[in-house]
Amino acid sequence: MSNADRRREREELCELLAARGVSDRRVLAAIRSVPRERFLPPELQPAAYDNNALAIGEDQTISQPLMVALMTQQLKLTGAETVLEVGTGSGYQAAILAELAAQVVTIERLPGLAERAEKTLRELGYKNIEFRIGDGTLGCAEAAPFDGIIVTAGAPDVPAPLYRQLREGGRLVIPVGDQGLQILKTVTREPQGPVIEEAGGCRFVPLIGDAGWTRPE
Ligand code: SAH
């Protein structure tokens, strides 16, 4: 596929995202500048700019571009923030965050995926991403507090450690529900306690860990 074709496909994807509620121009610009094909195995690269989740190995997926954009938009990033991502996966969402925030910490429980994502993101030149391997439901206490936390796997409930690691006014975006279907929740840490906003239904792979699911169903 030629570069011109890729550019046109990326442009069409951004038009679709804008039509489906992505209005933050910085988020659209980030989607336009990150080469999603680089986060995919070769045989799936032709499908990089379809609005679909795709398999990345180890039973995991790179999220659908619309979900990446809507979840990122919920964080209301201006460029100064420190953000935690739980579920590095392919590394694509981490790249989008790195375009929009000052510092990104990303945690993945599967070392194979974490290593591949780190390699891709280093090759693309990102210098503001820190990589961790472990149970992200516990957050990352030594890098806390965070202005934003994004969980890219479906949780049975909002993990308490993640809420505790938010700065006051910070936002946590997380799919919450059963393993088949979740609702996207945005939890803002206010002085009086959590304020929760709910958006539409979504379907993510399970968040597995201490404050998540014990195993896939
Ligand atoms: N953000 C990713 C989406 C990956 S899918 C991307 O842009 O490609 C969700 C990922 O969450 C999977 O890789 C899965 O292994 C990981 N995951 C599940 N439970 C986790 C946990 N407790 N801590 C860290 N990562 C977890």
PDB file of C-alpha atoms and ligand atoms in Angstrom:
ATOM      1  CA  MET A   1       0.000   0.000   0.000  1.00  0.00           C
ATOM      2  CA  SER A   2       1.402   3.440  -0.916  1.00  0.00           C
ATOM      3  CA  ASN A   3       1.894   6.245   1.577  1.00  0.00           C
ATOM      4  CA  ALA A   4      -0.731   8.299  -0.250  1.00  0.00           C
ATOM      5  CA  ASP A   5      -3.267   5.467   0.174  1.00  0.00           C
ATOM      6  CA  ARG A   6      -2.442   5.236   3.891  1.00  0.00           C
ATOM      7  CA  ARG A   7      -2.874   8.994   4.303  1.00  0.00           C
ATOM      8  CA  ARG A   8      -6.235   8.887   2.568  1.00  0.00           C
ATOM      9  CA  GLU A   9      -7.389   5.941   4.729  1.00  0.00           C
ATOM     10  CA  ARG A  10      -6.276   7.732   7.910  1.00  0.00           C
ATOM     11  CA  GLU A  11      -8.147  10.860   6.787  1.00  0.00           C
ATOM     12  CA  GLU A  12     -11.327   8.826   6.150  1.00  0.00           C
ATOM     13  CA  LEU A  13     -10.995   7.216   9.586  1.00  0.00           C
ATOM     14  CA  CYS A  14     -10.728  10.673  11.211  1.00  0.00           C
ATOM     15  CA  GLU A  15     -13.874  11.800   9.357  1.00  0.00           C
ATOM     16  CA  LEU A  16     -15.714   8.740  10.680  1.00  0.00           C
ATOM     17  CA  LEU A  17     -14.497   9.412  14.251  1.00  0.00           C
ATOM     18  CA  ALA A  18     -15.572  13.067  14.036  1.00  0.00           C
ATOM     19  CA  ALA A  19     -19.022  11.964  12.819  1.00  0.00           C
ATOM     20  CA  ARG A  20     -19.289   9.559  15.802  1.00  0.00           C
ATOM     21  CA  GLY A  21     -18.622  12.146  18.502  1.00  0.00           C
ATOM     22  CA  VAL A  22     -14.866  12.727  18.599  1.00  0.00           C
ATOM     23  CA  SER A  23     -14.684  16.508  18.740  1.00  0.00           C
ATOM     24  CA  ASP A  24     -11.317  17.107  20.489  1.00  0.00           C
ATOM     25  CA  ARG A  25      -9.106  18.380  17.663  1.00  0.00           C
ATOM     26  CA  ARG A  26      -5.911  17.330  19.471  1.00  0.00           C
ATOM     27  CA  VAL A  27      -7.196  13.751  19.706  1.00  0.00           C
ATOM     28  CA  LEU A  28      -8.013  13.707  15.974  1.00  0.00           C
ATOM     29  CA  ALA A  29      -4.557  15.126  15.201  1.00  0.00           C
ATOM     30  CA  ALA A  30      -2.940  12.350  17.268  1.00  0.00           C
ATOM     31  CA  ILE A  31      -4.935   9.662  15.412  1.00  0.00           C
ATOM     32  CA  ARG A  32      -3.784  11.279  12.164  1.00  0.00           C
ATOM     33  CA  SER A  33      -0.110  11.208  13.156  1.00  0.00           C
ATOM     34  CA  VAL A  34       0.339   7.754  14.748  1.00  0.00           C
ATOM     35  CA  PRO A  35       0.947   4.951  12.180  1.00  0.00           C
ATOM     36  CA  ARG A  36      -1.439   2.254  13.516  1.00  0.00           C
ATOM     37  CA  GLU A  37      -0.084  -0.320  11.035  1.00  0.00           C
ATOM     38  CA  ARG A  38       3.207  -0.376  12.985  1.00  0.00           C
ATOM     39  CA  PHE A  39       1.392  -1.902  15.983  1.00  0.00           C
ATOM     40  CA  LEU A  40      -0.029  -4.820  13.965  1.00  0.00           C
ATOM     41  CA  PRO A  41       1.334  -8.131  12.674  1.00  0.00           C
ATOM     42  CA  PRO A  42       2.170  -7.874   8.913  1.00  0.00           C
ATOM     43  CA  GLU A  43      -0.903  -9.809   7.729  1.00  0.00           C
ATOM     44  CA  LEU A  44      -3.261  -7.369   9.469  1.00  0.00           C
ATOM     45  CA  GLN A  45      -1.533  -4.167   8.386  1.00  0.00           C
ATOM     46  CA  PRO A  46      -3.824  -3.651   5.358  1.00  0.00           C
ATOM     47  CA  ALA A  47      -6.734  -3.378   7.849  1.00  0.00           C
ATOM     48  CA  ALA A  48      -4.958  -0.801  10.053  1.00  0.00           C
ATOM     49  CA  TYR A  49      -7.360   2.051   9.283  1.00  0.00           C
ATOM     50  CA  ASP A  50     -10.616   0.088   9.485  1.00  0.00           C
ATOM     51  CA  ASN A  51     -12.559   1.021  12.586  1.00  0.00           C
ATOM     52  CA  ASN A  52     -12.054  -2.417  14.159  1.00  0.00           C
ATOM     53  CA  ALA A  53     -10.318  -4.088  17.088  1.00  0.00           C
ATOM     54  CA  LEU A  54      -7.742  -6.571  15.718  1.00  0.00           C
ATOM     55  CA  ALA A  55      -5.866  -9.576  17.162  1.00  0.00           C
ATOM     56  CA  ILE A  56      -2.315  -8.893  18.400  1.00  0.00           C
ATOM     57  CA  GLY A  57      -1.528 -12.397  19.750  1.00  0.00           C
ATOM     58  CA  GLU A  58      -1.837 -14.007  23.216  1.00  0.00           C
ATOM     59  CA  ASP A  59      -5.656 -13.680  22.926  1.00  0.00           C
ATOM     60  CA  GLN A  60      -5.422  -9.876  23.168  1.00  0.00           C
ATOM     61  CA  THR A  61      -6.526  -7.086  20.826  1.00  0.00           C
ATOM     62  CA  ILE A  62      -5.566  -3.599  19.740  1.00  0.00           C
ATOM     63  CA  SER A  63      -8.680  -1.563  20.598  1.00  0.00           C
ATOM     64  CA  GLN A  64     -11.055  -0.149  18.010  1.00  0.00           C
ATOM     65  CA  PRO A  65      -9.927   3.350  16.915  1.00  0.00           C
ATOM     66  CA  LEU A  66     -13.295   4.862  17.924  1.00  0.00           C
ATOM     67  CA  MET A  67     -12.886   3.528  21.491  1.00  0.00           C
ATOM     68  CA  VAL A  68      -9.283   4.766  21.658  1.00  0.00           C
ATOM     69  CA  ALA A  69     -10.411   8.229  20.550  1.00  0.00           C
ATOM     70  CA  LEU A  70     -13.487   8.451  22.808  1.00  0.00           C
ATOM     71  CA  MET A  71     -11.603   7.197  25.888  1.00  0.00           C
ATOM     72  CA  THR A  72      -8.686   9.554  25.247  1.00  0.00           C
ATOM     73  CA  GLN A  73     -11.067  12.473  24.749  1.00  0.00           C
ATOM     74  CA  GLN A  74     -12.582  11.758  28.179  1.00  0.00           C
ATOM     75  CA  LEU A  75      -9.180  12.476  29.780  1.00  0.00           C
ATOM     76  CA  LYS A  76      -9.291  16.112  28.507  1.00  0.00           C
ATOM     77  CA  LEU A  77      -5.518  16.258  28.053  1.00  0.00           C
ATOM     78  CA  THR A  78      -3.812  19.608  27.423  1.00  0.00           C
ATOM     79  CA  GLY A  79      -0.188  18.467  27.162  1.00  0.00           C
ATOM     80  CA  ALA A  80       0.970  18.957  30.762  1.00  0.00           C
ATOM     81  CA  GLU A  81      -0.350  15.750  32.315  1.00  0.00           C
ATOM     82  CA  THR A  82       1.104  12.549  33.697  1.00  0.00           C
ATOM     83  CA  VAL A  83      -1.062   9.638  32.598  1.00  0.00           C
ATOM     84  CA  LEU A  84      -1.172   5.962  33.582  1.00  0.00           C
ATOM     85  CA  GLU A  85      -2.336   3.356  31.081  1.00  0.00           C
ATOM     86  CA  VAL A  86      -3.295  -0.125  32.302  1.00  0.00           C
ATOM     87  CA  GLY A  87      -3.050  -2.666  29.450  1.00  0.00           C
ATOM     88  CA  THR A  88      -0.187  -1.709  27.097  1.00  0.00           C
ATOM     89  CA  GLY A  89      -1.125  -4.412  24.566  1.00  0.00           C
ATOM     90  CA  SER A  90       0.217  -3.334  21.158  1.00  0.00           C
ATOM     91  CA  GLY A  91       1.325   0.077  22.480  1.00  0.00           C
ATOM     92  CA  TYR A  92      -0.963   2.025  20.113  1.00  0.00           C
ATOM     93  CA  GLN A  93      -2.999   3.729  22.849  1.00  0.00           C
ATOM     94  CA  ALA A  94       0.235   4.603  24.661  1.00  0.00           C
ATOM     95  CA  ALA A  95       1.475   6.366  21.510  1.00  0.00           C
ATOM     96  CA  ILE A  96      -1.741   8.390  21.273  1.00  0.00           C
ATOM     97  CA  LEU A  97      -1.363   9.384  24.953  1.00  0.00           C
ATOM     98  CA  ALA A  98       2.320  10.257  24.468  1.00  0.00           C
ATOM     99  CA  GLU A  99       1.291  12.691  21.702  1.00  0.00           C
ATOM    100  CA  LEU A 100      -1.152  14.448  24.045  1.00  0.00           C
ATOM    101  CA  ALA A 101       0.351  14.357  27.568  1.00  0.00           C
ATOM    102  CA  ALA A 102       3.752  15.156  29.090  1.00  0.00           C
ATOM    103  CA  GLN A 103       4.496  11.719  30.548  1.00  0.00           C
ATOM    104  CA  VAL A 104       2.937   8.281  30.132  1.00  0.00           C
ATOM    105  CA  VAL A 105       3.409   5.230  32.367  1.00  0.00           C
ATOM    106  CA  THR A 106       2.028   2.050  30.810  1.00  0.00           C
ATOM    107  CA  ILE A 107       1.627  -1.337  32.529  1.00  0.00           C
ATOM    108  CA  GLU A 108       1.099  -4.738  30.889  1.00  0.00           C
ATOM    109  CA  ARG A 109       0.767  -8.121  32.605  1.00  0.00           C
ATOM    110  CA  LEU A 110       2.028 -10.197  29.635  1.00  0.00           C
ATOM    111  CA  PRO A 111       5.804  -9.704  29.192  1.00  0.00           C
ATOM    112  CA  GLY A 112       5.798 -10.781  25.509  1.00  0.00           C
ATOM    113  CA  LEU A 113       3.340  -8.043  24.538  1.00  0.00           C
ATOM    114  CA  ALA A 114       5.064  -5.454  26.748  1.00  0.00           C
ATOM    115  CA  GLU A 115       8.444  -6.113  25.121  1.00  0.00           C
ATOM    116  CA  ARG A 116       7.092  -5.899  21.597  1.00  0.00           C
ATOM    117  CA  ALA A 117       5.198  -2.670  22.377  1.00  0.00           C
ATOM    118  CA  GLU A 118       8.290  -1.104  23.937  1.00  0.00           C
ATOM    119  CA  LYS A 119      10.344  -1.969  20.836  1.00  0.00           C
ATOM    120  CA  THR A 120       7.748  -0.436  18.485  1.00  0.00           C
ATOM    121  CA  LEU A 121       7.410   2.747  20.535  1.00  0.00           C
ATOM    122  CA  ARG A 122      11.193   3.168  20.827  1.00  0.00           C
ATOM    123  CA  GLU A 123      11.546   2.729  17.044  1.00  0.00           C
ATOM    124  CA  LEU A 124       8.908   5.427  16.543  1.00  0.00           C
ATOM    125  CA  GLY A 125      10.992   7.742  18.736  1.00  0.00           C
ATOM    126  CA  TYR A 126       8.756   8.189  21.797  1.00  0.00           C
ATOM    127  CA  LYS A 127      10.804   9.302  24.794  1.00  0.00           C
ATOM    128  CA  ASN A 128       8.015  10.133  27.258  1.00  0.00           C
ATOM    129  CA  ILE A 129       6.725   6.605  27.876  1.00  0.00           C
ATOM    130  CA  GLU A 130       7.763   4.427  30.826  1.00  0.00           C
ATOM    131  CA  PHE A 131       7.096   0.676  30.583  1.00  0.00           C
ATOM    132  CA  ARG A 132       6.144  -1.616  33.462  1.00  0.00           C
ATOM    133  CA  ILE A 133       5.308  -5.300  33.591  1.00  0.00           C
ATOM    134  CA  GLY A 134       2.892  -6.400  36.297  1.00  0.00           C
ATOM    135  CA  ASP A 135      -0.631  -6.171  37.653  1.00  0.00           C
ATOM    136  CA  GLY A 136      -1.963  -2.766  36.621  1.00  0.00           C
ATOM    137  CA  THR A 137      -5.075  -3.100  38.793  1.00  0.00           C
ATOM    138  CA  LEU A 138      -2.756  -2.040  41.626  1.00  0.00           C
ATOM    139  CA  GLY A 139      -1.647   1.036  39.665  1.00  0.00           C
ATOM    140  CA  CYS A 140       1.886   2.340  40.001  1.00  0.00           C
ATOM    141  CA  ALA A 141       2.301   3.878  43.457  1.00  0.00           C
ATOM    142  CA  GLU A 142       5.824   5.223  42.879  1.00  0.00           C
ATOM    143  CA  ALA A 143       4.733   7.319  39.884  1.00  0.00           C
ATOM    144  CA  ALA A 144       1.423   8.505  41.439  1.00  0.00           C
ATOM    145  CA  PRO A 145      -0.511  10.768  41.612  1.00  0.00           C
ATOM    146  CA  PHE A 146      -1.808  10.786  38.032  1.00  0.00           C
ATOM    147  CA  ASP A 147      -3.803  13.450  36.217  1.00  0.00           C
ATOM    148  CA  GLY A 148      -5.419  10.714  34.173  1.00  0.00           C
ATOM    149  CA  ILE A 149      -5.695   6.919  34.234  1.00  0.00           C
ATOM    150  CA  ILE A 150      -6.993   4.864  31.319  1.00  0.00           C
ATOM    151  CA  VAL A 151      -7.782   1.166  31.629  1.00  0.00           C
ATOM    152  CA  THR A 152      -7.974  -0.612  28.267  1.00  0.00           C
ATOM    153  CA  ALA A 153      -9.405  -3.907  29.555  1.00  0.00           C
ATOM    154  CA  GLY A 154     -12.857  -4.630  31.007  1.00  0.00           C
ATOM    155  CA  ALA A 155     -13.121  -4.568  34.818  1.00  0.00           C
ATOM    156  CA  PRO A 156     -15.746  -6.027  37.175  1.00  0.00           C
ATOM    157  CA  ASP A 157     -15.591  -2.772  39.145  1.00  0.00           C
ATOM    158  CA  VAL A 158     -13.477   0.391  39.517  1.00  0.00           C
ATOM    159  CA  PRO A 159     -10.210  -0.800  41.167  1.00  0.00           C
ATOM    160  CA  ALA A 160      -9.807   1.129  44.457  1.00  0.00           C
ATOM    161  CA  PRO A 161      -5.989   1.508  44.117  1.00  0.00           C
ATOM    162  CA  LEU A 162      -6.439   3.300  40.789  1.00  0.00           C
ATOM    163  CA  TYR A 163      -8.910   5.820  42.223  1.00  0.00           C
ATOM    164  CA  ARG A 164      -6.532   6.455  45.145  1.00  0.00           C
ATOM    165  CA  GLN A 165      -3.681   7.213  42.713  1.00  0.00           C
ATOM    166  CA  LEU A 166      -5.627  10.011  40.981  1.00  0.00           C
ATOM    167  CA  ARG A 167      -4.741  13.618  41.700  1.00  0.00           C
ATOM    168  CA  GLU A 168      -7.680  15.745  42.863  1.00  0.00           C
ATOM    169  CA  GLY A 169      -9.533  16.707  39.691  1.00  0.00           C
ATOM    170  CA  GLY A 170      -7.930  13.732  37.902  1.00  0.00           C
ATOM    171  CA  ARG A 171      -9.979  11.457  35.672  1.00  0.00           C
ATOM    172  CA  LEU A 172     -10.097   7.652  35.404  1.00  0.00           C
ATOM    173  CA  VAL A 173     -11.584   6.130  32.231  1.00  0.00           C
ATOM    174  CA  ILE A 174     -12.504   2.448  32.483  1.00  0.00           C
ATOM    175  CA  PRO A 175     -14.892  -0.108  30.951  1.00  0.00           C
ATOM    176  CA  VAL A 176     -16.897  -1.703  33.790  1.00  0.00           C
ATOM    177  CA  GLY A 177     -19.286  -4.650  33.486  1.00  0.00           C
ATOM    178  CA  ASP A 178     -19.224  -8.403  32.951  1.00  0.00           C
ATOM    179  CA  GLN A 179     -16.756 -10.158  30.650  1.00  0.00           C
ATOM    180  CA  GLY A 180     -19.095  -9.960  27.646  1.00  0.00           C
ATOM    181  CA  LEU A 181     -20.208  -6.327  27.805  1.00  0.00           C
ATOM    182  CA  GLN A 182     -19.119  -3.230  29.687  1.00  0.00           C
ATOM    183  CA  ILE A 183     -20.123   0.406  30.078  1.00  0.00           C
ATOM    184  CA  LEU A 184     -17.506   3.084  29.682  1.00  0.00           C
ATOM    185  CA  LYS A 185     -17.186   4.984  32.962  1.00  0.00           C
ATOM    186  CA  THR A 186     -15.307   8.204  33.658  1.00  0.00           C
ATOM    187  CA  VAL A 187     -14.603   8.723  37.352  1.00  0.00           C
ATOM    188  CA  THR A 188     -13.412  12.172  38.449  1.00  0.00           C
ATOM    189  CA  ARG A 189     -11.765  12.524  41.849  1.00  0.00           C
ATOM    190  CA  GLU A 190     -13.455  15.511  43.504  1.00  0.00           C
ATOM    191  CA  PRO A 191     -12.885  16.791  47.064  1.00  0.00           C
ATOM    192  CA  GLN A 192     -16.280  15.365  48.080  1.00  0.00           C
ATOM    193  CA  GLY A 193     -15.556  11.963  46.480  1.00  0.00           C
ATOM    194  CA  PRO A 194     -15.882  10.257  43.086  1.00  0.00           C
ATOM    195  CA  VAL A 195     -18.139  11.780  40.411  1.00  0.00           C
ATOM    196  CA  ILE A 196     -19.093   9.154  37.820  1.00  0.00           C
ATOM    197  CA  GLU A 197     -20.157   9.728  34.233  1.00  0.00           C
ATOM    198  CA  GLU A 198     -21.388   6.800  32.110  1.00  0.00           C
ATOM    199  CA  ALA A 199     -21.194   6.482  28.334  1.00  0.00           C
ATOM    200  CA  GLY A 200     -22.262   3.685  25.969  1.00  0.00           C
ATOM    201  CA  GLY A 201     -21.642  -0.051  25.879  1.00  0.00           C
ATOM    202  CA  CYS A 202     -18.326  -1.522  24.817  1.00  0.00           C
ATOM    203  CA  ARG A 203     -16.513  -4.862  24.696  1.00  0.00           C
ATOM    204  CA  PHE A 204     -12.950  -5.265  25.952  1.00  0.00           C
ATOM    205  CA  VAL A 205     -10.759  -8.247  26.838  1.00  0.00           C
ATOM    206  CA  PRO A 206     -10.848  -8.918  30.623  1.00  0.00           C
ATOM    207  CA  LEU A 207      -8.738  -6.991  33.138  1.00  0.00           C
ATOM    208  CA  ILE A 208      -7.042  -9.795  35.075  1.00  0.00           C
ATOM    209  CA  GLY A 209      -5.531  -9.089  38.479  1.00  0.00           C
ATOM    210  CA  ASP A 210      -5.947  -8.462  42.187  1.00  0.00           C
ATOM    211  CA  ALA A 211      -8.591  -5.737  41.730  1.00  0.00           C
ATOM    212  CA  GLY A 212      -9.899  -7.215  38.447  1.00  0.00           C
ATOM    213  CA  TRP A 213     -11.034 -10.676  37.296  1.00  0.00           C
ATOM    214  CA  THR A 214      -9.208 -13.738  38.637  1.00  0.00           C
ATOM    215  CA  ARG A 215      -9.204 -15.333  35.132  1.00  0.00           C
ATOM    216  CA  PRO A 216     -11.030 -15.158  31.780  1.00  0.00           C
ATOM    217  CA  GLU A 217     -14.487 -16.825  31.947  1.00  0.00           C
TER     218      GLU A 217
HETATM  219  N1  SAH B   1      -4.184  -0.435  24.934  1.00  0.00           N
HETATM  220  C1  SAH B   1      -3.968  -1.611  24.111  1.00  0.00           C
HETATM  221  C2  SAH B   1      -5.171  -2.553  24.187  1.00  0.00           C
HETATM  222  C3  SAH B   1      -4.731  -3.885  24.677  1.00  0.00           C
HETATM  223  S1  SAH B   1      -5.973  -5.030  25.136  1.00  0.00           S
HETATM  224  C4  SAH B   1      -3.607  -1.247  22.694  1.00  0.00           C
HETATM  225  O1  SAH B   1      -3.667  -0.059  22.345  1.00  0.00           O
HETATM  226  O2  SAH B   1      -3.226  -2.138  21.921  1.00  0.00           O
HETATM  227  C5  SAH B   1      -5.810  -4.997  26.895  1.00  0.00           C
HETATM  228  C6  SAH B   1      -4.494  -5.407  27.469  1.00  0.00           C
HETATM  229  O3  SAH B   1      -4.629  -5.382  28.885  1.00  0.00           O
HETATM  230  C7  SAH B   1      -4.009  -6.815  27.114  1.00  0.00           C
HETATM  231  O4  SAH B   1      -2.755  -6.737  26.537  1.00  0.00           O
HETATM  232  C8  SAH B   1      -3.958  -7.536  28.473  1.00  0.00           C
HETATM  233  O5  SAH B   1      -2.893  -8.453  28.593  1.00  0.00           O
HETATM  234  C9  SAH B   1      -3.776  -6.371  29.417  1.00  0.00           C
HETATM  235  N2  SAH B   1      -4.162  -6.603  30.818  1.00  0.00           N
HETATM  236  C10 SAH B   1      -5.197  -7.312  31.314  1.00  0.00           C
HETATM  237  N3  SAH B   1      -5.202  -7.254  32.659  1.00  0.00           N
HETATM  238  C11 SAH B   1      -4.139  -6.484  33.033  1.00  0.00           C
HETATM  239  C12 SAH B   1      -3.603  -6.051  34.290  1.00  0.00           C
HETATM  240  N4  SAH B   1      -4.147  -6.374  35.463  1.00  0.00           N
HETATM  241  N5  SAH B   1      -2.489  -5.272  34.273  1.00  0.00           N
HETATM  242  C13 SAH B   1      -1.903  -4.917  33.105  1.00  0.00           C
HETATM  243  N6  SAH B   1      -2.354  -5.292  31.904  1.00  0.00           N
HETATM  244  C14 SAH B   1      -3.468  -6.068  31.859  1.00  0.00           C
END
